[in-house]
Coordinates of C-alpha atoms in Angstrom, one line a residue:
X1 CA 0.0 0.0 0.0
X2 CA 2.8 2.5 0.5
X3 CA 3.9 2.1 -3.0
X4 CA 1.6 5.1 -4.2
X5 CA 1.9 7.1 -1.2
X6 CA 4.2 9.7 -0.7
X7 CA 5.6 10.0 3.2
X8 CA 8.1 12.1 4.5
X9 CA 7.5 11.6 7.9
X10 CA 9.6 8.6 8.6
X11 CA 6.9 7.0 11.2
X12 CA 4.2 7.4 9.0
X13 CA 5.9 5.7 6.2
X14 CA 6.6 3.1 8.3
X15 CA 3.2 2.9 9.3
X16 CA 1.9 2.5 6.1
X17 CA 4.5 -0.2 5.1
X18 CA 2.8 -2.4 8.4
X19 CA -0.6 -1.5 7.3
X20 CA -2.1 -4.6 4.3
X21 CA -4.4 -6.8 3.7
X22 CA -2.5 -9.5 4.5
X23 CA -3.1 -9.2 8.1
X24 CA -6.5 -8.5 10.8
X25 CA -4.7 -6.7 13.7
X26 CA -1.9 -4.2 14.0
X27 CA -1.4 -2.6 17.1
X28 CA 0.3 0.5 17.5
X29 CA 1.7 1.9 20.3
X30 CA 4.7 3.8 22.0
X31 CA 5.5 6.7 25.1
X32 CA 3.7 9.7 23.2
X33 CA -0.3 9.7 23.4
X34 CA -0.5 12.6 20.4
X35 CA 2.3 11.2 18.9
X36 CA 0.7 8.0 17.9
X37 CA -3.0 9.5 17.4
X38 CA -1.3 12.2 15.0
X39 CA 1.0 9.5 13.0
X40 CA -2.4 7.4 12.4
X41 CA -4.4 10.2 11.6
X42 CA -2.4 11.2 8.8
X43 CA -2.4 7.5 7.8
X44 CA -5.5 7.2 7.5
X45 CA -6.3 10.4 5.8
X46 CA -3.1 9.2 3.4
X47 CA -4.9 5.9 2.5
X48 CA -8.5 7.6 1.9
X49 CA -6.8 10.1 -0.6
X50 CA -4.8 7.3 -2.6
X51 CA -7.0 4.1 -2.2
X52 CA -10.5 5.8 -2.6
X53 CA -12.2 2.3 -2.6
X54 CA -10.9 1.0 1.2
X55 CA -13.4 2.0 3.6
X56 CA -11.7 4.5 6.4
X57 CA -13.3 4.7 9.7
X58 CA -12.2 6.2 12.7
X59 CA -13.4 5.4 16.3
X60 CA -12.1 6.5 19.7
X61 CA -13.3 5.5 23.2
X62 CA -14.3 8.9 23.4
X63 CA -17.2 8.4 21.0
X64 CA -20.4 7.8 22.4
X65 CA -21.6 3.5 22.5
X66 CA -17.5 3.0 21.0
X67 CA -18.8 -0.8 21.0
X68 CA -21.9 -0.5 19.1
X69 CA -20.5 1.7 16.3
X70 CA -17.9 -1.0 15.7
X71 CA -20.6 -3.3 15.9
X72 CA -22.7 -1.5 13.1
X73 CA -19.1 -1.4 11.1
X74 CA -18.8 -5.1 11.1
X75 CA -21.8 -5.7 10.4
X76 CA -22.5 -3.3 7.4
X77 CA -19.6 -3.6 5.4
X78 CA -19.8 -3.9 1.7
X79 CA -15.9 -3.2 0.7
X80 CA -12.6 -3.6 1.9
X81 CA -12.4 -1.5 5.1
X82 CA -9.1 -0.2 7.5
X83 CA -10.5 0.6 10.8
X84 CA -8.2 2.9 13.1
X85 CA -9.2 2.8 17.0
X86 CA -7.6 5.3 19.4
X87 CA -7.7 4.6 22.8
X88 CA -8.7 0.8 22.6
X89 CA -7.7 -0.3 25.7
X90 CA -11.0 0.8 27.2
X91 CA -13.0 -1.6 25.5
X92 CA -10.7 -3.8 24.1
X93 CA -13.1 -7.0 25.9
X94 CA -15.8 -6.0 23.5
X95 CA -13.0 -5.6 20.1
X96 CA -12.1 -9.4 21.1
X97 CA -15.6 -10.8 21.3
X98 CA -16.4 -9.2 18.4
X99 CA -13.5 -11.0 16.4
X100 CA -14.1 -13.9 18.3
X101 CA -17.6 -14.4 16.2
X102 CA -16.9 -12.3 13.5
X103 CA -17.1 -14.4 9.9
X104 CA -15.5 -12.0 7.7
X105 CA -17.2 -11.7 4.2
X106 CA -15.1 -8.8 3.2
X107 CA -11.7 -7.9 3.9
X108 CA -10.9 -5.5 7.4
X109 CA -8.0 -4.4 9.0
X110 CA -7.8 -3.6 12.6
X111 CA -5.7 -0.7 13.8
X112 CA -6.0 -0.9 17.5
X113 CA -4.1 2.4 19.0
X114 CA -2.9 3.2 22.6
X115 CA 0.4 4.1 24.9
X116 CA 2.6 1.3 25.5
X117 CA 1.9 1.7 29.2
X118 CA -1.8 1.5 29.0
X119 CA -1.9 -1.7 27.0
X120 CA 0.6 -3.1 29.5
X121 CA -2.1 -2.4 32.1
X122 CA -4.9 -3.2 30.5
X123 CA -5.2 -5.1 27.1
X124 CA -1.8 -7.7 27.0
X125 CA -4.2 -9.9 24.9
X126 CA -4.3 -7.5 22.1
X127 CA -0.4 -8.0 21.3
X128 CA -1.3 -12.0 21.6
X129 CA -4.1 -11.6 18.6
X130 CA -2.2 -8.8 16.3
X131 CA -0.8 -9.7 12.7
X132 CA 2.0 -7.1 14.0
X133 CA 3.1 -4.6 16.5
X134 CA 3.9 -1.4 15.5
X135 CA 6.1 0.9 17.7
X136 CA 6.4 4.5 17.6
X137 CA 9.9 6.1 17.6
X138 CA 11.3 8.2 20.0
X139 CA 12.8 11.3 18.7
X140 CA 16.2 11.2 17.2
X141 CA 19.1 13.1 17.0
X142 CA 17.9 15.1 13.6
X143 CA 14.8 15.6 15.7
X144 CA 16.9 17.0 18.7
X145 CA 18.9 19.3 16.6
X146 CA 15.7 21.2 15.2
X147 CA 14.3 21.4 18.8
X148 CA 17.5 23.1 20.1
X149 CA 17.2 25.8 17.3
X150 CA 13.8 26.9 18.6
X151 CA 14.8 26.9 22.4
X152 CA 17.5 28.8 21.4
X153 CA 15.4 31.5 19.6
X154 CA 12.4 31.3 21.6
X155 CA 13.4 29.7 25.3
X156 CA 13.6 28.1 27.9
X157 CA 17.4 28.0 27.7
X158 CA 18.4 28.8 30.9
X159 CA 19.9 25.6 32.0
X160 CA 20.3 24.6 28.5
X161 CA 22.3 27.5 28.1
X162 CA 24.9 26.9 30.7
X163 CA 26.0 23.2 29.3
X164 CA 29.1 23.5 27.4
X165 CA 28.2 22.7 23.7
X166 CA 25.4 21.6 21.7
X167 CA 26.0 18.2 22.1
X168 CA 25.6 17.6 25.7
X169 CA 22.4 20.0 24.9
X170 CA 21.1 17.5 22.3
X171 CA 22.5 14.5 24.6
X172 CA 20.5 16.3 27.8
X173 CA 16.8 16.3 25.3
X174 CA 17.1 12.7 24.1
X175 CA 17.9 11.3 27.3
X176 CA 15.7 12.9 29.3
X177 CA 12.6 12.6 26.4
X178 CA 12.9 8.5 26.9
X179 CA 10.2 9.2 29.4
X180 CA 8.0 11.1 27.7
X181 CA 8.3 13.9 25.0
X182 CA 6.1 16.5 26.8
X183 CA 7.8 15.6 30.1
X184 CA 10.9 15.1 28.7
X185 CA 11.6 18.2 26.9
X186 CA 10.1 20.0 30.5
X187 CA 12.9 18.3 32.2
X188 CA 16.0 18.7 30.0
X189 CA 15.0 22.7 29.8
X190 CA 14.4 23.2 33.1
X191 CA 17.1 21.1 35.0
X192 CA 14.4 19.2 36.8
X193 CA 13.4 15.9 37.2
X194 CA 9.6 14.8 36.6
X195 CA 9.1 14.7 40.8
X196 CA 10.1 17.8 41.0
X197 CA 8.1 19.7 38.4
X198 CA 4.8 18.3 38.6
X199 CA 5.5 18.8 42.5
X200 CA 6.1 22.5 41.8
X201 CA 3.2 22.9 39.3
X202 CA 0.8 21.7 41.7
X203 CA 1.8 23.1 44.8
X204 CA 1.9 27.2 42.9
X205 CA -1.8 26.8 42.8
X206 CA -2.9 28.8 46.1
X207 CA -6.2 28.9 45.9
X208 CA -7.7 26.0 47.5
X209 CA -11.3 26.5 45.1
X210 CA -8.6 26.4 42.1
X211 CA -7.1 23.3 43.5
X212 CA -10.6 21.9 43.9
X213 CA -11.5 23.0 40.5
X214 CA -8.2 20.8 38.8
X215 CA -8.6 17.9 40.6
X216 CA -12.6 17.7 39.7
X217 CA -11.0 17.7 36.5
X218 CA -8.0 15.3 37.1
X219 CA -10.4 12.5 38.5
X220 CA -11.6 12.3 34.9
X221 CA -8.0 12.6 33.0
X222 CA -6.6 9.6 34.9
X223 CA -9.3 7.8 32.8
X224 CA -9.2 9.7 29.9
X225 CA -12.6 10.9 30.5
X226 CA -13.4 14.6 30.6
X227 CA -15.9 16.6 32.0
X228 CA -18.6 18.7 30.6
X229 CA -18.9 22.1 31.8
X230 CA -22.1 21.5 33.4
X231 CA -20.5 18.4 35.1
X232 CA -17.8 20.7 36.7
X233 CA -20.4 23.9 37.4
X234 CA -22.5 21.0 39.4
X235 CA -19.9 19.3 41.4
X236 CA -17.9 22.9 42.3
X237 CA -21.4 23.9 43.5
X238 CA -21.7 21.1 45.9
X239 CA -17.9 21.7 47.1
X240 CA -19.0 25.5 47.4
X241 CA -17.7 26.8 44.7
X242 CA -19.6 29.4 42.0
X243 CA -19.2 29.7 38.5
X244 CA -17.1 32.7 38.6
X245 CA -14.5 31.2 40.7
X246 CA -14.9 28.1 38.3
X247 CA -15.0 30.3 35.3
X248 CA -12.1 32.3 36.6
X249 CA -9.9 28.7 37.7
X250 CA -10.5 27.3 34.1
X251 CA -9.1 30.4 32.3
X252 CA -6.9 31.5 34.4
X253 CA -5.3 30.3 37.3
X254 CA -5.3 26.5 35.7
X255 CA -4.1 27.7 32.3
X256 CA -1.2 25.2 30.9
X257 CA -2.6 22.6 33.1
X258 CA -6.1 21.7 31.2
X259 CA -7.3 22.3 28.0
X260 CA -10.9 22.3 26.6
X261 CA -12.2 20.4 23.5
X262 CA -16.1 20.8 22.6
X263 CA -17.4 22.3 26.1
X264 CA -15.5 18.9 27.8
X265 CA -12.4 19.5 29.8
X266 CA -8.9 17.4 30.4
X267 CA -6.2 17.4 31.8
X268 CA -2.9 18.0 29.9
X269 CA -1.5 14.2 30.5
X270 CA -2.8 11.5 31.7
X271 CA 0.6 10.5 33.7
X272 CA 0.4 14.1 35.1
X273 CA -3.1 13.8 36.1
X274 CA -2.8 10.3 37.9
X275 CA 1.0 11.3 39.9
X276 CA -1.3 14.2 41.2
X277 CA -4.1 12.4 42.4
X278 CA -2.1 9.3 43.6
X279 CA 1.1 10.8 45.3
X280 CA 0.4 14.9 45.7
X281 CA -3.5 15.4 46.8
X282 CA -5.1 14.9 49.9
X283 CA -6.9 11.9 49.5
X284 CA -9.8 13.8 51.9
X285 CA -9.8 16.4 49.0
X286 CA -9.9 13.8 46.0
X287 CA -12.4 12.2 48.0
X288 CA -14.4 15.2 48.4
X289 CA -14.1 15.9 44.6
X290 CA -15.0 11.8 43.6
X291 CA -18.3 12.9 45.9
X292 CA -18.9 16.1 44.1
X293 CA -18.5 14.1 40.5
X294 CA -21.2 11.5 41.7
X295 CA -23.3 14.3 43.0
X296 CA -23.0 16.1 39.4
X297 CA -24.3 13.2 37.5
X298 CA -27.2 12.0 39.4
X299 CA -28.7 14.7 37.7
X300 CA -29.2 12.5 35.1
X301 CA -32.0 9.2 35.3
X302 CA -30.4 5.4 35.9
X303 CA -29.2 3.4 34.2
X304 CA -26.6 6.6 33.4
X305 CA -25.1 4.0 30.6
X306 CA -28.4 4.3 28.9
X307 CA -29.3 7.8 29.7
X308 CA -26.5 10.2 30.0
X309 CA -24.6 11.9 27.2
X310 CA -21.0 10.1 26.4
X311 CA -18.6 12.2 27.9
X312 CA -20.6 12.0 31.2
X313 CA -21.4 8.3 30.8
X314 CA -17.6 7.6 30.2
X315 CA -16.9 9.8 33.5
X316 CA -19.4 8.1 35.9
X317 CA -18.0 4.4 34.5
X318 CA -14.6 5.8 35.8
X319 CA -15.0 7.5 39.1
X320 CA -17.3 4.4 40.4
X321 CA -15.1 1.9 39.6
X322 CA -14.2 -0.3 42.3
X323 CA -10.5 -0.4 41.3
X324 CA -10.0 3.0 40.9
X325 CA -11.9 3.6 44.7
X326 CA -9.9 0.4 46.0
X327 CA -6.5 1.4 45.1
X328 CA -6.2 5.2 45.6
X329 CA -8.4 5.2 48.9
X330 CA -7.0 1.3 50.0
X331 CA -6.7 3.1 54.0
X332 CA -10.2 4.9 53.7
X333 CA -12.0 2.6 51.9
X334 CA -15.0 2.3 54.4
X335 CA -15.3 6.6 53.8
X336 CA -15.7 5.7 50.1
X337 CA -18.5 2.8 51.6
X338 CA -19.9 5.8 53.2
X339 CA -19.6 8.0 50.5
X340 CA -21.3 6.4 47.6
X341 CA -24.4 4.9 50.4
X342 CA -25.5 8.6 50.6
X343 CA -26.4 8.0 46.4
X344 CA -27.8 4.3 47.3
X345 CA -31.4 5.3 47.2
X346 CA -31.2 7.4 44.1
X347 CA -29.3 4.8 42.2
X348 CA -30.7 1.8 42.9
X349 CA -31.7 1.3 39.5
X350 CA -28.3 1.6 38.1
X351 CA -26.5 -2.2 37.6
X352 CA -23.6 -0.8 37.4
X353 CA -23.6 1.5 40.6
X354 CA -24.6 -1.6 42.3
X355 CA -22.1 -3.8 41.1
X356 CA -18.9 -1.8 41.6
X357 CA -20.1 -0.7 45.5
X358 CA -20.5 -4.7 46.1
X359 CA -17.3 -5.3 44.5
X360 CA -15.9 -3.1 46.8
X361 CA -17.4 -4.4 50.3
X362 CA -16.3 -7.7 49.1
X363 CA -12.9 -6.5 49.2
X364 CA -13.5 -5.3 52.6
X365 CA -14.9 -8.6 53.4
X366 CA -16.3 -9.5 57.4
X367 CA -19.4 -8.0 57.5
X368 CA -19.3 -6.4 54.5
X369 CA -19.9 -9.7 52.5
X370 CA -23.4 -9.9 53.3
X371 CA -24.2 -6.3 52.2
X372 CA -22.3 -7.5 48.7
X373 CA -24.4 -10.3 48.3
X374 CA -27.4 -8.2 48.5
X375 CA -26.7 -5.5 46.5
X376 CA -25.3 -8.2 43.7
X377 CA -28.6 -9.6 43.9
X378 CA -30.0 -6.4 43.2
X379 CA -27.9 -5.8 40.0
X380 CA -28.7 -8.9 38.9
X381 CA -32.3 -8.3 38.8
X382 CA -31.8 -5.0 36.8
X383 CA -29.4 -6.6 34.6
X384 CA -29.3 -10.0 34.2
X385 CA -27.3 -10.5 31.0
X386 CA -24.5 -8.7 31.7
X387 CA -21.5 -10.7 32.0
X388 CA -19.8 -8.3 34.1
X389 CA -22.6 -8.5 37.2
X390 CA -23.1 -12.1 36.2
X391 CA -19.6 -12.7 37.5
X392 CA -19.6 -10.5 40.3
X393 CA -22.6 -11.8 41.8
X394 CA -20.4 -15.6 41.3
X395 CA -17.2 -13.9 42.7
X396 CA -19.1 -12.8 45.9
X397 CA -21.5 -16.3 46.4
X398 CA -17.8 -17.9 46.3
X399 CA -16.4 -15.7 49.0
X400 CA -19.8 -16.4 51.3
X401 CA -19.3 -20.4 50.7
X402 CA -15.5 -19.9 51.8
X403 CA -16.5 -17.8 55.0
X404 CA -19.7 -20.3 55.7
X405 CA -20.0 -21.6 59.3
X406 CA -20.5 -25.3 58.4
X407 CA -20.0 -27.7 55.6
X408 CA -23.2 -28.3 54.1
X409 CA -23.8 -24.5 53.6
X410 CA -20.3 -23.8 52.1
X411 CA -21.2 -26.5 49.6
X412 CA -24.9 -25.4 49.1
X413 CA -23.6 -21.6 48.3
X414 CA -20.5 -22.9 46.3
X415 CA -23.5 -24.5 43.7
X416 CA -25.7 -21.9 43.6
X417 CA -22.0 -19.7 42.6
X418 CA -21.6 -22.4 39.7
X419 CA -25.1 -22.5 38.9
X420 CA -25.1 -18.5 38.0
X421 CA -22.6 -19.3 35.8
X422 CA -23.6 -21.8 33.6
X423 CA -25.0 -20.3 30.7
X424 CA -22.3 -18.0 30.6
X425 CA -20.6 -20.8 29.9
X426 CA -22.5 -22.1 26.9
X427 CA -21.6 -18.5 25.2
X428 CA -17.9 -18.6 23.3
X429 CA -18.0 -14.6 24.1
X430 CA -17.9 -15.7 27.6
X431 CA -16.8 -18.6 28.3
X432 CA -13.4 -17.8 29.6
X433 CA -14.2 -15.9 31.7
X434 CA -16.6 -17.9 33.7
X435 CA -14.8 -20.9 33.6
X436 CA -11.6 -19.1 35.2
X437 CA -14.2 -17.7 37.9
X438 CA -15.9 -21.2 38.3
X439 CA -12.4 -22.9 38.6
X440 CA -11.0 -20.4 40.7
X441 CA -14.2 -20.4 43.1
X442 CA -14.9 -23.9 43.3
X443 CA -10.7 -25.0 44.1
X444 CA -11.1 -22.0 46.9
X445 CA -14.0 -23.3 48.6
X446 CA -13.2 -27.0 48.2
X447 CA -9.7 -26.5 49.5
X448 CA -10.9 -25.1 52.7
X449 CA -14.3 -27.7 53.1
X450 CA -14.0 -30.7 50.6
X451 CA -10.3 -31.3 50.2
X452 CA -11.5 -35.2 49.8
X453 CA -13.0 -34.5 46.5
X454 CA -10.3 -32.2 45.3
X455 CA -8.2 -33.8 43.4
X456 CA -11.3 -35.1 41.2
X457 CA -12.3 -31.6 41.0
X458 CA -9.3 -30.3 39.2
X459 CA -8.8 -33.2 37.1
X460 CA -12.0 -31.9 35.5
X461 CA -11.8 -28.6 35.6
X462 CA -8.3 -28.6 34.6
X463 CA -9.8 -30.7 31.4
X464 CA -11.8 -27.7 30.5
X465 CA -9.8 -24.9 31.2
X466 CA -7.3 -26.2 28.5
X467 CA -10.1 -27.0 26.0
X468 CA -11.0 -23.5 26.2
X469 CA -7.5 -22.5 26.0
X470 CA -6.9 -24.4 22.9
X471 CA -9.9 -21.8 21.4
X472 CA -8.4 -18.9 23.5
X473 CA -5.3 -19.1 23.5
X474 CA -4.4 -15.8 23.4
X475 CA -6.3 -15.4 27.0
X476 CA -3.8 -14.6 29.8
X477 CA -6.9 -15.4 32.8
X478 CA -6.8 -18.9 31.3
X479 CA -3.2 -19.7 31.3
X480 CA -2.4 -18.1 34.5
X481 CA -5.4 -20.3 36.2
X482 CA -4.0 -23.1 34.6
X483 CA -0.5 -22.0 36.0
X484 CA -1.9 -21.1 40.1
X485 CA -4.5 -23.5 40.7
X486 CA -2.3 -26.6 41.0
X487 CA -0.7 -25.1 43.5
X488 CA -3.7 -24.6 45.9
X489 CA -4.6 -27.9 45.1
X490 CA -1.3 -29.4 46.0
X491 CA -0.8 -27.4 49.0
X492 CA -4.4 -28.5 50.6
X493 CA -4.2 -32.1 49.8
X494 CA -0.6 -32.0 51.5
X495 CA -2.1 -29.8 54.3
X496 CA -5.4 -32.7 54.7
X497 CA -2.3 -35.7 54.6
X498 CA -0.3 -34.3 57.8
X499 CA -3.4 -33.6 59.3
X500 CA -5.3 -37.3 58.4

């Protein structure tokens, strides 16, 4: 394909030489987030000029129902088609299902697009299923050169200035732009380190509204979700804040440290945002400001996935998640509990609401468990297909079997936990997935209350897990089940020996 295209942008040839037919999936990825989105753009925009009969679509996670427009791609297409996702990551489970029972009657190409540390975190299967991996450069020394010419014109060069020549300048940007360009370039002018200067930005900002105002606005960036300006006027207004101090924070005060795309506001990095809110904030304050975000949205009716506009769909999916909530408030986690009760009542028609608060009193586990169980049962009632509650509600029946006062019970709950399962198993979009939670589930409880029947047990499960394996292999869940759950079986049949 790059025959007939002319490139002199040396990634974007490159690009297009990885880009045919030939092949389903490329992934491409690398440090820069605009970097990457930029390269493909101009790829794509490259290959609708020059091959006018290849179908060019564009989709982002930042486009409302990402899932279903793919969806409607797939299943509309009438001629060769090259379809670039930014962002992937985020819904990468639903891009893999969809290949999974896609029967292509036309030929598609896959351009699946996100940083390198994102789709370490988050979507390790997508390298597994990819024709080929395409890695954005870093900046050379060509690069370097021109970048030194305009910070010698135009600035910073203060620390640049006092190293000796040019070449421990250009040394001093390539080095220090291994972490990231944007960052990088910061550092090597500036004679900082990263710490040090996101530390500095952060701290200048006296005004404890303004403060308030960016990290209602981080809290969204970490997930590369923005929010909509009447989003952020609700949730200052909760934290006391008017629109004229917002207003006045946004244009300001905050200027070099957000930016604004459609009415929806972001953070300038997504590594920025999440050091801030992990490692700089009060976690009282981020608190505060996860409350206000919450607050903000129930304007809108339940289900919000159904009902409110993307951008503010996106943001709610984020600042509920249990995860996020788990990990940054691990020491408080009963104050989030607290928190998101005082919204129980208004969203107890949201699935989702209910599933990632019971996910997170089952992490708390003790008394907790029971109130998970309930408000599972809940979400599974309002949304019974959903693979995602479907499991929960499993996870948490599993963890009530293991903490069960007698045998009989354990046992009882540990079926009913299978039982939920079972025509999630029937489904090939699914299947993996419940079969790692049934074998992981079934080994804990046994282990602890049936160690007699164990070894049985995992012969069979262990047959299953690798027939799905051998249909999914690219599934890490499968393989690393297949990898652990020996070893909990060998350890409590050992354990039941000594004892017997």
């Amino acid at each position: 394909m790059v025959d007939q295209v002319p490139a002199d942008i040396s990634d974007l040839k490159r690009l297009l030489e990885a880009i045919s037919f030939d092949q389903s999936v490329v992934v491409v990825e690398g440090t820069s987030g605009t970097g990457k989105t930029t390269i493909c753009k101009m790829a794509a925009k490259k290959i609708s000029e020059v091959f006018p009969d290849v179908s060019v679509f564009w989709i982002s996670s930042e486009q409302t129902f990402p899932e279903k427009v793919l969806k409607d791609i797939f299943s509309n297409l009438r001629s060769r088609a090259i379809i670039f996702i930014d962002n992937f990551s985020a819904f990468f489970f639903s891009i893999e299902r969809l290949l999974e029972i896609d029967t292509p009657s036309v030929p598609k190409l896959l351009v699946l697009i996100d940083r390198t540390n994102i789709v370490n975190r988050h979507a390790k299967n997508a390298r597994a299923i990819a024709s080929s991996v395409f890695t954005t450069r870093k900046i050379n020394e060509e690069d370097a050169k021109k970048i030194l010419e305009k910070l010698r014109k135009n600035g910073p060069w203060a620390f640049l200035g006092s190293l000796r020549s040019d070449s421990e300048r250009i040394r001093m940007i390539l080095d220090k732009s291994n972490r990231d360009l944007l960052v990088g370039l910061r550092e090597a002018t500036e004679g900082r380190g990263y710490d040090e200067i996101v530390r500095s930005d952060y701290t200048s900002i006296e005004s404890e509204q303004t403060r308030k105002v960016f990290l209602l606005i981080l809290c969204g960036t970490v997930f590369r979700a923005g929010i909509s300006r009447n989003t952020l006027y609700g949730a200052s207004e909760y934290l006391g804040i008017g629109d004229k101090e917002v207003n006045e924070s946004v244009s300001q005060f905050l200027a070099g440290m957000i930016y604004q795309r459609k009415g929806v506001y972001f953070g300038h990095h997504q590594l920025l945002a999440e050091y801030i809110i992990t490692n700089l904030a009060s976690k009282v304050e981020v608190l505060s400001c996860v409350d206000a975000l919450i607050f903000s949205l129930s304007r809108f009716s339940p289900p919000l996935r159904r009902n409110a506009p993307g951008a503010e769909s996106k943001l709610f999916v984020s600042v509920v998640n249990h995860e996020f909530l788990g990990r940054l408030f691990s020491n408080r986690r009963t104050d989030v509990i607290n928190m998101l009760e005082k919204y129980e009542k208004y969203f107890e028609a949201d699935a989702l609401f209910l599933l990632q608060m019971a996910l997170l009193e089952k992490a708390l586990g003790g008394r907790y468990v029971d109130r998970a169980l309930s408000r599972i049962q809940m979400a599974l009632r309002l949304w019974p297909t959903s693979y995602q509650v479907i499991n929960g509600a499993a996870n948490i029946i599993f963890d009530t079997a293991d903490a069960a006062s007698d045998r009989i019970t354990a046992l009882q709950k540990m079926e009913q936990a299978s039982d939920i399962l079972r025509d999630q198993l029937e489904d090939q979009k699914t299947e993996a997935y419940a079969a790692v939670c049934l074998a992981r589930g079934r080994i804990a409880v046994m282990s602890k209350w049936d160690v007699s029947g164990l070894r049985g047990e995992w012969g069979t499960i262990q047959k299953n897990l690798k027939a799905i394996q051998a249909k999914h292999p690219s599934n890490s869940e499968v393989a690393s089940a297949l990898r652990s759950l020996p070893l909990v079986v060998a350890r409590a049949t050992a354990r039941n020996d000594r004892t017997v």
